[in-house]
Amino acid sequence: MNEEASHSTVETVDPARVRAFVSALRTRTTIDVVDDAPALAIAGRATIPYPKQPGAVVYPTSVEEVAAVVCLANEFRVPVWPVSKGRNWGYGSATPAVDNTVVLHLERLNSILEVNEDLAYAVIEPGVTYRQLKQHLVESGSRLWCDCTDGPPQGSVIGNALERGMGVTHYADHFGTLCGLEVVLADGSIIRTGGGAFGRCPTWNTHKWGVGPYVEGLFSQSNFGIVVKAGIWLFPAPESYCAFTFDLARDEDFPHLVDAMRELTLAGLLTAGAHLINNICALSVLSQYPAGMAERVSRLPEAVLVEQRRRYGVPSWSFGGGIHGTHEWVKNVQRRLRRRLKGMGRLTFIDDRTLLAASLIERTVRGLPTATLRRGGEWFFRQMTGKPMELIGVARHVHEVMRGQPTEHFVRHVYFKTSMSKPAEAHPDRDNVGAIWFAPAVPMQGAEVVRTLDSLAALYREYDFDFYVALLAQNSRTLIALFCIFYSKENADETRRAKDLHTALQQATFAAGLQPYRTSVQAPTGYPDGYAKMLQQIKAAMDPNGILAPGKSRISAP
Ligand code: ADP
């Protein structure tokens, strides 16, 4: 038995029932389904340790087919796990929480049904990706921009929003920008939330709250329905925008930087999506473990870390974000940032002009006739900017995502601790990369953040992994502390330790009274009993046969 298999729990869906379900699906419908062992082995890959395995994968192409699958699932008492694109890397990818659950893959529902230029929203299906939406807006000559994540360009806009993922602009709160859902319920019926319940209501995708109880939240991070359409708010291309990066000079100023971030966001000068990343996070974007080292050690030796930081000009903490608005607004925010961060480190703005200038310098230096001259040019660039010249490429990607253009550049950082080089297009499931995300929410106060980081960093040391953290402004009061555990899947001991560290991080977080902002498919949420009971009651009412995503957010039918 392999290492992964030995960790599955006894809870599983009866394979005979899955076979009967698949056979009925084949005879009664034309819906595509795969259940051969090689295909399932691929579908069951995930960057988390010991993922649960799907019993089959079903690919409906329309809302009616989704409803038909759900009806059959009820008939055969076979649970289905909806995924939109299944790029939920680090949280379980496209794998379920219970072995043999049938994955209901929605990637073939991939139409952009409407773009409303006046009211600045789109109505899309779950298979629509960030790349597809941006391309559609560009090619149709729209004046609208979408927010995107710095994650996979092929990730689903709806999938990410339902998991309450974060982007990079003032529209970074992705669930906050969803408005108006169409949902297939567990009994196969199709409903619309908010104004959509009133037929052709013109505010379905503009007025978030509808009338009466607000129910859209029921379909986020839950297993109460399958979202098959959603309105997503877009924003008009701003007159001006830029990105900024800030290198903190002294570690002891870190809590003051968190407090400055809060003040600047509360004042409305910075927005959700601003982020503060530590040295391992920055290095994982810029570099990889030196050749041959990933197999030998489970974290970078201190001397290598120091050398890598020097080579790439990486400080202990870097702060960054975007500024969007009128020319005057962008200039004003730049001025205010300069004033607030004065004396704390080095602030750099990345806009069209600075990028053009940097590209010209880069081209000139690369075109110098001798290696000595080129090295001299690079040395001079470093003296002027404090950064190596290869960072110009990274700055281009930073600038791109700030206008909603997704890029592979940042997500490739999950290959930091691998022996293979970063591929042009990241697919860590395919490449057997080990990475686990864990993300508690923390109040945006320097002292609170330091307390949380100190206790969790100690666990990283104890379990011997690189301490990776990125702090994302979820709003002006809350930071999402995004921790990653990079580990080698080929190394059984490391895999077990990575899982144990994940468990230890969860326990420490719950003990401190904090909650995760989202969870990995198999991870606990930390609900107290009374709260869990209420969710079970909702589940019992909405899905009495327990056929939708059992175990999602630790909710199952009673
Ligand atoms: P992405 O490709 O954007 O990363 P996924 O498709 O992997 O997103 O979805 C992440 C998780 O969100 C899934 O595992 C599932 O629990 C939930 N989810 C995704 N799409 C839907 C949907 N259309 N309806 C209900 N839940 C969904």
Coordinates of C-alpha atoms and ligand atoms in Angstrom, one line a residue:
M1 CA 0.0 0.0 0.0
N2 CA 1.4 3.4 -0.9
E3 CA 2.0 6.2 1.6
E4 CA -1.0 8.2 0.3
A5 CA -3.5 5.3 0.4
S6 CA -2.5 4.3 3.9
H7 CA -3.8 7.6 5.2
S8 CA -7.4 7.3 3.9
T9 CA -10.0 7.0 6.5
V10 CA -12.7 4.3 6.5
E11 CA -15.4 6.8 5.5
T12 CA -16.2 6.1 1.8
V13 CA -19.0 6.0 -0.7
D14 CA -20.0 2.4 -1.6
P15 CA -18.3 1.7 -4.9
A16 CA -21.1 -0.6 -6.1
R17 CA -23.6 2.4 -5.8
V18 CA -21.2 4.6 -7.7
R19 CA -21.0 1.9 -10.5
A20 CA -24.8 1.7 -10.7
F21 CA -25.1 5.5 -10.8
V22 CA -22.5 5.7 -13.6
S23 CA -24.2 3.0 -15.6
A24 CA -27.6 4.8 -15.2
L25 CA -26.0 8.0 -16.3
R26 CA -24.7 6.3 -19.4
T27 CA -27.9 4.6 -20.4
R28 CA -30.3 7.4 -19.6
T29 CA -28.3 10.5 -20.6
T30 CA -25.6 11.6 -23.0
I31 CA -23.6 13.3 -20.2
D32 CA -19.9 12.5 -20.3
V33 CA -18.6 10.6 -17.4
V34 CA -15.2 9.0 -16.7
D35 CA -14.5 6.2 -14.2
D36 CA -11.6 4.3 -15.6
A37 CA -8.7 3.9 -13.2
P38 CA -6.0 5.9 -15.0
A39 CA -8.4 8.9 -15.5
L40 CA -9.4 8.7 -11.8
A41 CA -5.8 8.5 -10.7
I42 CA -5.2 11.8 -12.5
A43 CA -8.4 13.4 -11.2
G44 CA -7.5 12.4 -7.7
R45 CA -4.2 14.3 -7.7
A46 CA -3.8 17.3 -5.4
T47 CA -1.0 19.2 -3.8
I48 CA -2.3 18.4 -0.3
P49 CA -1.1 15.2 1.4
Y50 CA -3.3 12.1 1.1
P51 CA -6.2 13.5 -1.0
K52 CA -9.4 11.6 -1.1
Q53 CA -10.1 9.9 -4.4
P54 CA -13.2 10.5 -6.6
G55 CA -15.4 7.6 -7.6
A56 CA -16.1 9.1 -11.1
V57 CA -16.0 12.5 -12.8
V58 CA -19.1 13.8 -14.5
Y59 CA -19.0 16.7 -17.1
P60 CA -22.4 18.2 -17.7
T61 CA -22.7 20.9 -20.4
S62 CA -25.9 22.7 -19.3
V63 CA -27.8 23.7 -16.3
E64 CA -30.5 21.1 -17.2
E65 CA -27.8 18.4 -17.3
V66 CA -26.5 19.5 -13.8
A67 CA -30.1 19.1 -12.5
A68 CA -30.4 15.7 -14.2
V69 CA -27.1 14.5 -12.5
V70 CA -28.4 15.7 -9.1
C71 CA -31.7 13.8 -9.6
L72 CA -29.9 10.6 -10.4
A73 CA -27.6 11.2 -7.5
N74 CA -30.6 11.3 -5.3
E75 CA -32.1 8.1 -6.8
F76 CA -28.8 6.2 -6.3
R77 CA -27.9 7.9 -3.0
V78 CA -24.5 8.8 -4.5
P79 CA -23.0 12.1 -3.4
V80 CA -21.5 14.6 -5.9
W81 CA -18.8 17.2 -5.3
P82 CA -19.2 20.3 -7.6
V83 CA -16.0 22.0 -8.8
S84 CA -15.9 24.8 -11.3
K85 CA -12.4 24.5 -12.7
G86 CA -10.8 22.5 -9.9
R87 CA -7.8 24.8 -9.5
N88 CA -8.2 24.9 -5.8
W89 CA -4.5 24.2 -5.4
G90 CA -3.2 24.0 -1.8
Y91 CA -6.8 23.5 -0.5
G92 CA -7.6 20.2 -2.2
S93 CA -7.7 20.9 -5.9
A94 CA -10.6 19.0 -7.5
T95 CA -10.7 16.2 -4.9
P96 CA -13.6 15.6 -2.5
A97 CA -13.7 15.3 1.3
V98 CA -15.0 11.7 1.3
D99 CA -13.5 8.9 -0.8
N100 CA -15.5 7.8 -3.9
T101 CA -17.7 10.9 -4.0
V102 CA -18.5 11.7 -7.7
V103 CA -16.8 14.9 -8.8
L104 CA -19.3 17.1 -10.7
H105 CA -17.0 19.1 -13.0
L106 CA -18.6 22.3 -14.3
E107 CA -15.8 23.4 -16.6
R108 CA -18.0 22.8 -19.7
L109 CA -20.5 25.4 -18.6
N110 CA -18.2 28.2 -19.7
S111 CA -20.3 30.9 -21.3
I112 CA -20.1 34.6 -20.7
L113 CA -23.8 35.3 -20.9
E114 CA -23.9 39.1 -20.6
V115 CA -21.7 42.1 -20.1
N116 CA -23.6 45.2 -19.0
E117 CA -21.4 48.2 -19.9
D118 CA -23.6 50.8 -18.1
L119 CA -24.1 48.9 -14.9
A120 CA -20.6 47.3 -15.0
Y121 CA -21.3 43.6 -14.4
A122 CA -21.1 40.3 -16.3
V123 CA -23.2 37.2 -15.9
I124 CA -21.1 34.1 -16.3
E125 CA -21.1 30.3 -15.9
P126 CA -18.8 28.4 -13.5
G127 CA -16.4 27.3 -16.2
V128 CA -15.5 30.9 -17.1
T129 CA -11.8 31.6 -16.2
Y130 CA -10.1 34.8 -15.3
R131 CA -8.1 34.6 -18.5
Q132 CA -11.3 34.1 -20.6
L133 CA -13.2 36.9 -18.9
K134 CA -10.3 39.4 -19.4
Q135 CA -9.8 38.3 -23.0
H136 CA -13.5 38.7 -23.7
L137 CA -13.5 42.2 -22.3
V138 CA -10.4 43.2 -24.3
E139 CA -11.6 41.7 -27.5
S140 CA -15.1 43.1 -27.3
G141 CA -13.7 46.6 -26.8
S142 CA -15.3 46.8 -23.4
R143 CA -14.3 49.8 -21.2
L144 CA -14.6 47.5 -18.2
W145 CA -11.9 45.7 -16.2
C146 CA -12.2 42.6 -14.0
D147 CA -10.2 41.9 -10.9
C148 CA -8.2 38.7 -11.0
T149 CA -6.1 36.8 -8.5
D150 CA -2.4 36.3 -8.6
G151 CA -3.2 32.6 -8.8
P152 CA -3.9 30.4 -11.8
P153 CA -5.2 32.3 -14.9
Q154 CA -7.3 29.2 -15.6
G155 CA -9.0 29.3 -12.2
S156 CA -12.8 29.8 -12.2
V157 CA -14.1 33.3 -11.4
I158 CA -17.2 31.7 -9.7
G159 CA -15.2 28.9 -8.0
N160 CA -12.8 31.4 -6.4
A161 CA -15.6 33.8 -5.4
L162 CA -17.6 31.1 -3.8
E163 CA -14.6 30.1 -1.7
R164 CA -14.3 33.8 -0.8
G165 CA -10.9 34.1 -2.6
M166 CA -9.0 37.4 -2.8
G167 CA -7.9 39.5 -5.8
V168 CA -5.5 42.4 -6.1
T169 CA -7.5 45.6 -6.8
H170 CA -10.3 47.5 -5.0
Y171 CA -12.6 44.7 -6.2
A172 CA -10.4 42.1 -4.4
D173 CA -13.2 40.7 -2.2
H174 CA -14.5 38.3 -4.7
F175 CA -17.5 37.0 -2.8
G176 CA -18.3 40.7 -2.1
T177 CA -18.5 41.3 -5.9
L178 CA -20.8 38.4 -6.7
C179 CA -24.4 39.5 -7.2
G180 CA -27.3 37.4 -8.2
L181 CA -26.9 33.6 -8.3
E182 CA -28.7 30.8 -10.2
V183 CA -28.5 27.6 -8.1
V184 CA -29.3 23.9 -8.6
L185 CA -30.6 22.7 -5.3
A186 CA -30.2 19.2 -3.9
D187 CA -33.6 18.1 -5.1
G188 CA -32.7 19.1 -8.7
S189 CA -34.8 22.3 -8.7
I190 CA -33.3 25.5 -10.0
I191 CA -33.7 28.8 -8.2
R192 CA -32.4 32.4 -8.5
T193 CA -31.4 34.5 -5.5
G194 CA -32.2 38.2 -4.9
G195 CA -34.1 40.0 -7.6
G196 CA -33.7 36.9 -9.9
A197 CA -36.4 35.2 -7.9
F198 CA -38.8 37.8 -9.3
G199 CA -38.4 36.8 -13.0
R200 CA -36.8 39.3 -15.3
C201 CA -35.9 41.7 -12.5
P202 CA -33.4 44.4 -13.8
T203 CA -31.6 44.6 -10.4
W204 CA -30.8 40.9 -10.1
N205 CA -27.2 41.6 -10.7
T206 CA -27.0 45.1 -9.2
H207 CA -28.8 44.9 -5.8
K208 CA -27.0 42.4 -3.7
W209 CA -29.4 41.9 -0.8
G210 CA -32.8 41.2 -2.5
V211 CA -35.7 41.4 -0.1
G212 CA -36.1 39.3 3.0
P213 CA -33.4 37.1 4.3
Y214 CA -30.1 37.4 2.4
V215 CA -29.4 33.8 1.2
E216 CA -26.4 34.1 -1.2
G217 CA -24.0 33.4 1.7
L218 CA -25.6 30.0 2.1
F219 CA -24.0 28.9 -1.2
S220 CA -20.5 30.0 -0.3
Q221 CA -18.0 27.6 1.3
S222 CA -21.0 25.2 1.7
N223 CA -22.8 22.2 0.3
F224 CA -26.3 23.6 0.1
G225 CA -26.5 24.1 -3.7
I226 CA -24.6 24.1 -7.0
V227 CA -24.1 27.6 -8.4
V228 CA -24.6 27.5 -12.2
K229 CA -24.7 31.2 -13.0
A230 CA -23.6 34.4 -11.2
G231 CA -23.4 38.1 -11.7
I232 CA -20.0 39.5 -11.1
W233 CA -19.3 43.2 -10.7
L234 CA -16.6 44.8 -13.0
F235 CA -15.2 48.3 -12.9
P236 CA -14.6 51.0 -15.5
A237 CA -11.0 51.1 -16.7
P238 CA -9.5 53.9 -14.4
E239 CA -8.1 57.1 -15.8
S240 CA -4.8 56.1 -14.1
Y241 CA -3.3 53.3 -12.1
C242 CA -0.1 52.1 -10.7
A243 CA 1.3 49.4 -8.4
F244 CA 3.7 50.0 -5.5
T245 CA 6.2 48.0 -3.6
F246 CA 7.8 48.9 -0.3
D247 CA 10.8 47.2 1.3
L248 CA 10.8 47.4 5.1
A249 CA 14.2 48.5 6.3
R250 CA 14.2 47.3 9.9
D251 CA 12.4 44.2 11.2
E252 CA 11.4 46.0 14.4
D253 CA 9.2 48.3 12.4
F254 CA 7.0 45.4 11.2
P255 CA 4.1 46.1 13.7
H256 CA 4.2 49.8 12.7
L257 CA 3.9 48.8 9.1
V258 CA 0.8 46.7 9.8
D259 CA -0.7 49.7 11.7
A260 CA 0.2 52.0 8.8
M261 CA -1.6 49.5 6.4
R262 CA -4.7 49.7 8.6
E263 CA -4.7 53.5 8.7
L264 CA -4.2 53.8 5.0
T265 CA -7.0 51.3 4.2
L266 CA -9.4 52.7 6.8
A267 CA -8.8 56.2 5.3
G268 CA -9.7 54.7 1.9
L269 CA -6.3 55.5 0.4
L270 CA -5.4 51.8 0.0
T271 CA -7.9 49.0 -0.6
A272 CA -8.4 45.3 0.0
G273 CA -5.8 43.4 -1.9
A274 CA -2.9 45.3 -0.5
H275 CA -0.4 42.7 0.9
L276 CA 2.6 42.3 3.1
I277 CA 4.8 39.3 2.3
N278 CA 7.7 37.8 4.1
N279 CA 11.1 36.8 2.7
I280 CA 10.3 33.2 1.9
C281 CA 7.1 34.2 0.0
A282 CA 9.1 36.8 -2.0
L283 CA 11.9 34.3 -2.7
S284 CA 9.5 31.6 -3.8
V285 CA 8.3 34.0 -6.5
L286 CA 11.8 35.0 -7.6
S287 CA 13.7 31.8 -7.3
Q288 CA 13.8 28.1 -6.4
Y289 CA 15.8 25.8 -4.2
P290 CA 19.4 25.5 -5.5
A291 CA 19.7 22.3 -7.7
G292 CA 19.8 19.1 -5.7
M293 CA 18.8 20.7 -2.4
A294 CA 15.1 20.0 -2.4
E295 CA 15.8 16.3 -2.0
R296 CA 18.3 16.8 0.9
V297 CA 16.6 19.3 3.2
S298 CA 13.1 20.2 4.2
R299 CA 13.9 23.8 4.6
L300 CA 16.5 26.2 3.3
P301 CA 19.6 26.3 5.4
E302 CA 20.1 29.7 7.0
A303 CA 23.3 30.5 5.0
V304 CA 21.5 29.7 1.7
L305 CA 18.6 31.8 2.7
V306 CA 20.9 34.8 3.5
E307 CA 22.7 34.3 0.2
Q308 CA 19.4 34.0 -1.8
R309 CA 18.0 37.2 -0.2
R310 CA 21.2 39.1 -1.0
R311 CA 21.2 37.9 -4.6
Y312 CA 17.6 38.9 -5.2
G313 CA 17.5 42.0 -2.9
V314 CA 14.8 40.5 -0.7
P315 CA 14.0 42.3 2.6
S316 CA 12.4 40.5 5.6
W317 CA 9.0 42.1 4.6
S318 CA 7.7 43.7 1.4
F319 CA 4.5 45.6 1.2
G320 CA 2.6 46.1 -2.1
G321 CA -0.7 46.9 -3.7
G322 CA -2.4 48.9 -6.4
I323 CA -3.8 52.4 -6.7
H324 CA -6.6 53.0 -9.2
G325 CA -8.5 56.3 -10.0
T326 CA -8.1 59.7 -11.6
H327 CA -4.6 61.1 -12.3
E328 CA -5.0 63.4 -9.3
W329 CA -6.2 60.6 -7.0
V330 CA -3.3 58.3 -7.9
K331 CA -0.8 61.2 -7.3
N332 CA -2.5 62.1 -4.0
V333 CA -2.3 58.5 -2.7
Q334 CA 1.3 58.3 -3.8
R335 CA 2.0 61.5 -1.8
R336 CA 0.2 60.1 1.2
L337 CA 2.0 56.8 1.0
R338 CA 5.4 58.5 0.8
R339 CA 4.5 60.6 3.8
R340 CA 3.2 57.8 6.0
L341 CA 6.0 55.3 5.2
K342 CA 8.8 57.9 5.3
G343 CA 12.0 56.7 7.1
M344 CA 10.7 53.0 7.2
G345 CA 12.1 51.7 4.0
R346 CA 12.2 52.0 0.2
L347 CA 9.0 52.8 -1.7
T348 CA 8.8 52.2 -5.5
F349 CA 5.9 53.0 -7.9
I350 CA 5.4 50.9 -11.0
D351 CA 3.4 52.6 -13.7
D352 CA 3.6 52.7 -17.5
R353 CA 6.3 55.3 -17.5
T354 CA 8.6 53.7 -15.0
L355 CA 8.2 50.3 -16.7
L356 CA 9.0 51.8 -20.1
A357 CA 12.2 53.5 -18.7
A358 CA 13.2 50.2 -16.9
S359 CA 12.7 48.2 -20.1
L360 CA 14.8 50.7 -22.1
I361 CA 17.6 50.4 -19.5
E362 CA 17.3 46.6 -19.6
R363 CA 17.5 46.5 -23.3
T364 CA 20.5 48.8 -23.4
V365 CA 22.4 46.8 -20.7
R366 CA 21.6 43.5 -22.4
G367 CA 22.8 44.9 -25.7
L368 CA 26.2 46.0 -24.3
P369 CA 29.0 44.3 -26.4
T370 CA 31.0 42.6 -23.6
A371 CA 30.1 40.6 -20.5
T372 CA 32.2 43.0 -18.4
L373 CA 30.2 45.9 -19.6
R374 CA 26.9 44.1 -19.1
R375 CA 27.9 43.2 -15.5
G376 CA 28.8 46.9 -15.0
G377 CA 25.4 47.9 -16.3
E378 CA 23.7 45.5 -14.0
W379 CA 25.8 46.7 -11.0
F380 CA 24.8 50.3 -11.8
F381 CA 21.1 49.4 -12.0
R382 CA 21.4 47.7 -8.6
Q383 CA 23.1 50.7 -7.1
M384 CA 20.3 53.0 -8.4
T385 CA 17.3 50.8 -7.4
G386 CA 18.6 48.4 -4.8
K387 CA 17.3 45.5 -6.9
P388 CA 18.7 43.1 -9.5
M389 CA 17.7 43.8 -13.1
E390 CA 15.7 40.6 -13.4
L391 CA 13.1 42.2 -11.1
I392 CA 12.0 44.3 -14.1
G393 CA 10.2 41.2 -15.4
V394 CA 8.5 40.7 -12.1
A395 CA 7.4 44.4 -12.0
R396 CA 5.7 43.9 -15.5
H397 CA 3.7 41.0 -14.1
V398 CA 2.7 43.1 -11.0
H399 CA 1.5 45.9 -13.3
E400 CA -0.4 43.4 -15.4
V401 CA -2.5 41.8 -12.6
M402 CA -3.4 45.3 -11.4
R403 CA -5.4 45.7 -14.6
G404 CA -7.1 42.3 -14.2
Q405 CA -4.7 40.5 -16.6
P406 CA -4.0 37.1 -15.0
T407 CA -0.4 35.7 -15.2
E408 CA 1.2 32.4 -14.6
H409 CA 4.1 34.2 -13.0
F410 CA 3.2 34.2 -9.3
V411 CA 1.4 30.9 -9.0
R412 CA 4.6 29.2 -10.3
H413 CA 6.0 29.9 -6.8
V414 CA 4.6 26.6 -5.6
Y415 CA 7.5 25.0 -7.5
F416 CA 9.9 26.7 -5.0
K417 CA 10.9 23.4 -3.3
T418 CA 10.9 21.1 -6.3
S419 CA 13.7 19.5 -8.2
M420 CA 12.0 20.4 -11.6
S421 CA 12.3 23.9 -12.9
K422 CA 9.3 26.1 -12.9
P423 CA 7.2 25.3 -16.0
A424 CA 5.8 28.0 -18.3
E425 CA 2.3 27.0 -17.3
A426 CA 1.9 25.9 -13.7
H427 CA 0.0 22.6 -13.0
P428 CA 1.2 21.4 -9.6
D429 CA -1.3 18.6 -9.4
R430 CA 0.1 17.2 -12.7
D431 CA 3.6 17.7 -11.5
N432 CA 3.2 16.1 -8.1
V433 CA 4.1 19.3 -6.2
G434 CA 3.5 19.4 -2.4
A435 CA 1.9 22.5 -1.1
I436 CA -0.7 23.2 1.6
W437 CA -2.4 26.5 2.2
F438 CA -3.6 27.5 5.7
A439 CA -5.2 30.9 6.2
P440 CA -6.5 32.3 9.4
A441 CA -8.0 35.8 9.6
V442 CA -6.3 38.2 12.0
P443 CA -7.3 41.7 13.2
M444 CA -5.2 44.3 11.4
Q445 CA -3.2 45.4 14.4
G446 CA 0.5 45.2 14.6
A447 CA 0.7 43.6 18.1
E448 CA -2.0 41.0 17.3
V449 CA -0.3 40.0 14.0
V450 CA 3.1 39.7 15.7
R451 CA 1.6 37.5 18.4
T452 CA 0.0 35.1 15.8
L453 CA 3.1 35.0 13.5
D454 CA 5.5 34.3 16.4
S455 CA 3.5 31.3 17.6
L456 CA 3.0 29.8 14.2
A457 CA 6.6 30.5 13.1
A458 CA 7.7 28.5 16.1
L459 CA 5.7 25.5 14.8
Y460 CA 7.3 25.8 11.4
R461 CA 10.7 25.6 13.1
E462 CA 9.6 22.6 15.2
Y463 CA 8.4 20.7 12.1
D464 CA 11.4 22.0 10.1
F465 CA 9.7 23.8 7.1
D466 CA 10.3 27.2 5.4
F467 CA 8.2 29.8 7.1
Y468 CA 6.0 31.3 4.4
V469 CA 3.4 34.0 5.1
A470 CA 1.6 36.6 3.0
L471 CA -0.7 39.0 4.8
L472 CA -3.6 40.1 2.6
A473 CA -5.9 43.0 3.5
Q474 CA -9.3 41.3 3.3
N475 CA -10.8 44.7 4.2
S476 CA -9.5 47.7 6.2
R477 CA -9.9 45.8 9.5
T478 CA -8.9 42.2 8.8
L479 CA -5.8 40.6 7.4
I480 CA -5.8 37.1 6.0
A481 CA -2.6 35.5 7.1
L482 CA -1.9 33.0 4.2
F483 CA 0.6 30.4 5.3
C484 CA 2.0 27.8 2.9
I485 CA 3.8 24.6 3.6
F486 CA 6.1 23.5 0.7
Y487 CA 7.0 19.8 1.0
S488 CA 8.2 17.1 -1.3
K489 CA 5.5 14.5 -2.1
E490 CA 8.1 11.9 -3.0
N491 CA 9.4 12.0 0.6
A492 CA 7.1 10.1 2.9
D493 CA 8.5 11.5 6.1
E494 CA 8.2 15.1 4.8
T495 CA 4.7 14.4 3.6
R496 CA 3.7 13.2 7.0
R497 CA 5.4 16.1 8.8
A498 CA 3.7 18.6 6.5
K499 CA 0.3 17.1 7.4
D500 CA 1.2 17.2 11.1
L501 CA 2.3 20.8 10.8
H502 CA -1.0 21.7 9.1
T503 CA -2.8 20.1 12.0
A504 CA -0.7 21.9 14.6
L505 CA -1.3 25.2 12.8
Q506 CA -5.0 24.6 13.0
Q507 CA -5.0 23.7 16.6
A508 CA -2.9 26.7 17.6
T509 CA -5.2 29.0 15.6
F510 CA -8.3 27.6 17.2
A511 CA -6.7 27.7 20.6
A512 CA -6.0 31.4 20.1
G513 CA -9.7 32.0 19.2
L514 CA -9.0 32.7 15.5
Q515 CA -10.8 31.3 12.5
P516 CA -9.6 30.3 9.1
Y517 CA -10.9 32.4 6.2
R518 CA -11.4 29.2 4.2
T519 CA -10.4 25.7 4.7
S520 CA -8.7 22.9 2.8
V521 CA -11.2 20.2 1.7
Q522 CA -10.5 17.9 4.6
A523 CA -9.7 20.4 7.3
P524 CA -11.9 21.4 10.3
T525 CA -13.5 24.8 10.5
G526 CA -13.4 25.1 14.3
Y527 CA -17.2 25.7 14.5
P528 CA -18.5 25.5 18.1
D529 CA -21.2 22.8 18.7
G530 CA -24.2 25.1 18.6
Y531 CA -23.1 26.6 15.3
A532 CA -22.4 23.3 13.8
K533 CA -25.8 22.1 14.9
M534 CA -27.5 25.0 13.1
L535 CA -25.6 24.2 9.9
Q536 CA -26.6 20.5 10.2
Q537 CA -30.3 21.6 10.5
I538 CA -30.0 23.7 7.4
K539 CA -28.3 20.7 5.6
A540 CA -31.0 18.3 6.7
A541 CA -33.7 20.7 5.4
M542 CA -32.0 21.4 2.1
D543 CA -30.3 18.1 1.3
P544 CA -31.9 15.3 3.3
N545 CA -30.2 12.6 1.3
G546 CA -26.8 14.2 1.8
I547 CA -25.9 14.1 -1.9
L548 CA -24.2 17.5 -2.2
A549 CA -20.5 17.6 -1.3
P550 CA -20.5 15.6 2.0
G551 CA -17.9 16.9 4.4
K552 CA -17.6 20.3 2.7
S553 CA -16.8 22.7 5.5
R554 CA -17.3 19.7 7.8
I555 CA -21.1 19.8 7.0
S556 CA -22.8 16.4 6.3
A557 CA -26.4 15.2 6.4
P558 CA -27.3 14.0 9.9
Ligands
ADP1 P1 -11.1 27.3 -8.8 O1 -10.9 26.5 -10.1 O2 -11.5 28.7 -9.1 O3 -9.9 27.3 -7.9 P2 -12.7 25.2 -7.8 O4 -13.5 24.8 -9.0 O5 -11.6 24.3 -7.5 O6 -12.3 26.7 -8.0 O7 -13.7 25.3 -6.6 C1 -13.2 25.4 -5.2 C2 -14.3 24.8 -4.3 O8 -15.4 25.7 -4.3 C3 -14.8 23.5 -4.7 O9 -14.0 22.4 -4.2 C4 -16.2 23.5 -4.2 O10 -16.2 23.1 -2.8 C5 -16.6 24.9 -4.3 N1 -17.3 25.2 -5.6 C6 -16.7 25.5 -6.8 N2 -17.6 25.7 -7.7 C7 -18.8 25.6 -7.2 C8 -20.1 25.7 -7.7 N3 -20.3 26.1 -8.9 N4 -21.2 25.5 -6.8 C9 -20.9 25.2 -5.5 N5 -19.7 25.0 -5.0 C10 -18.6 25.2 -5.8

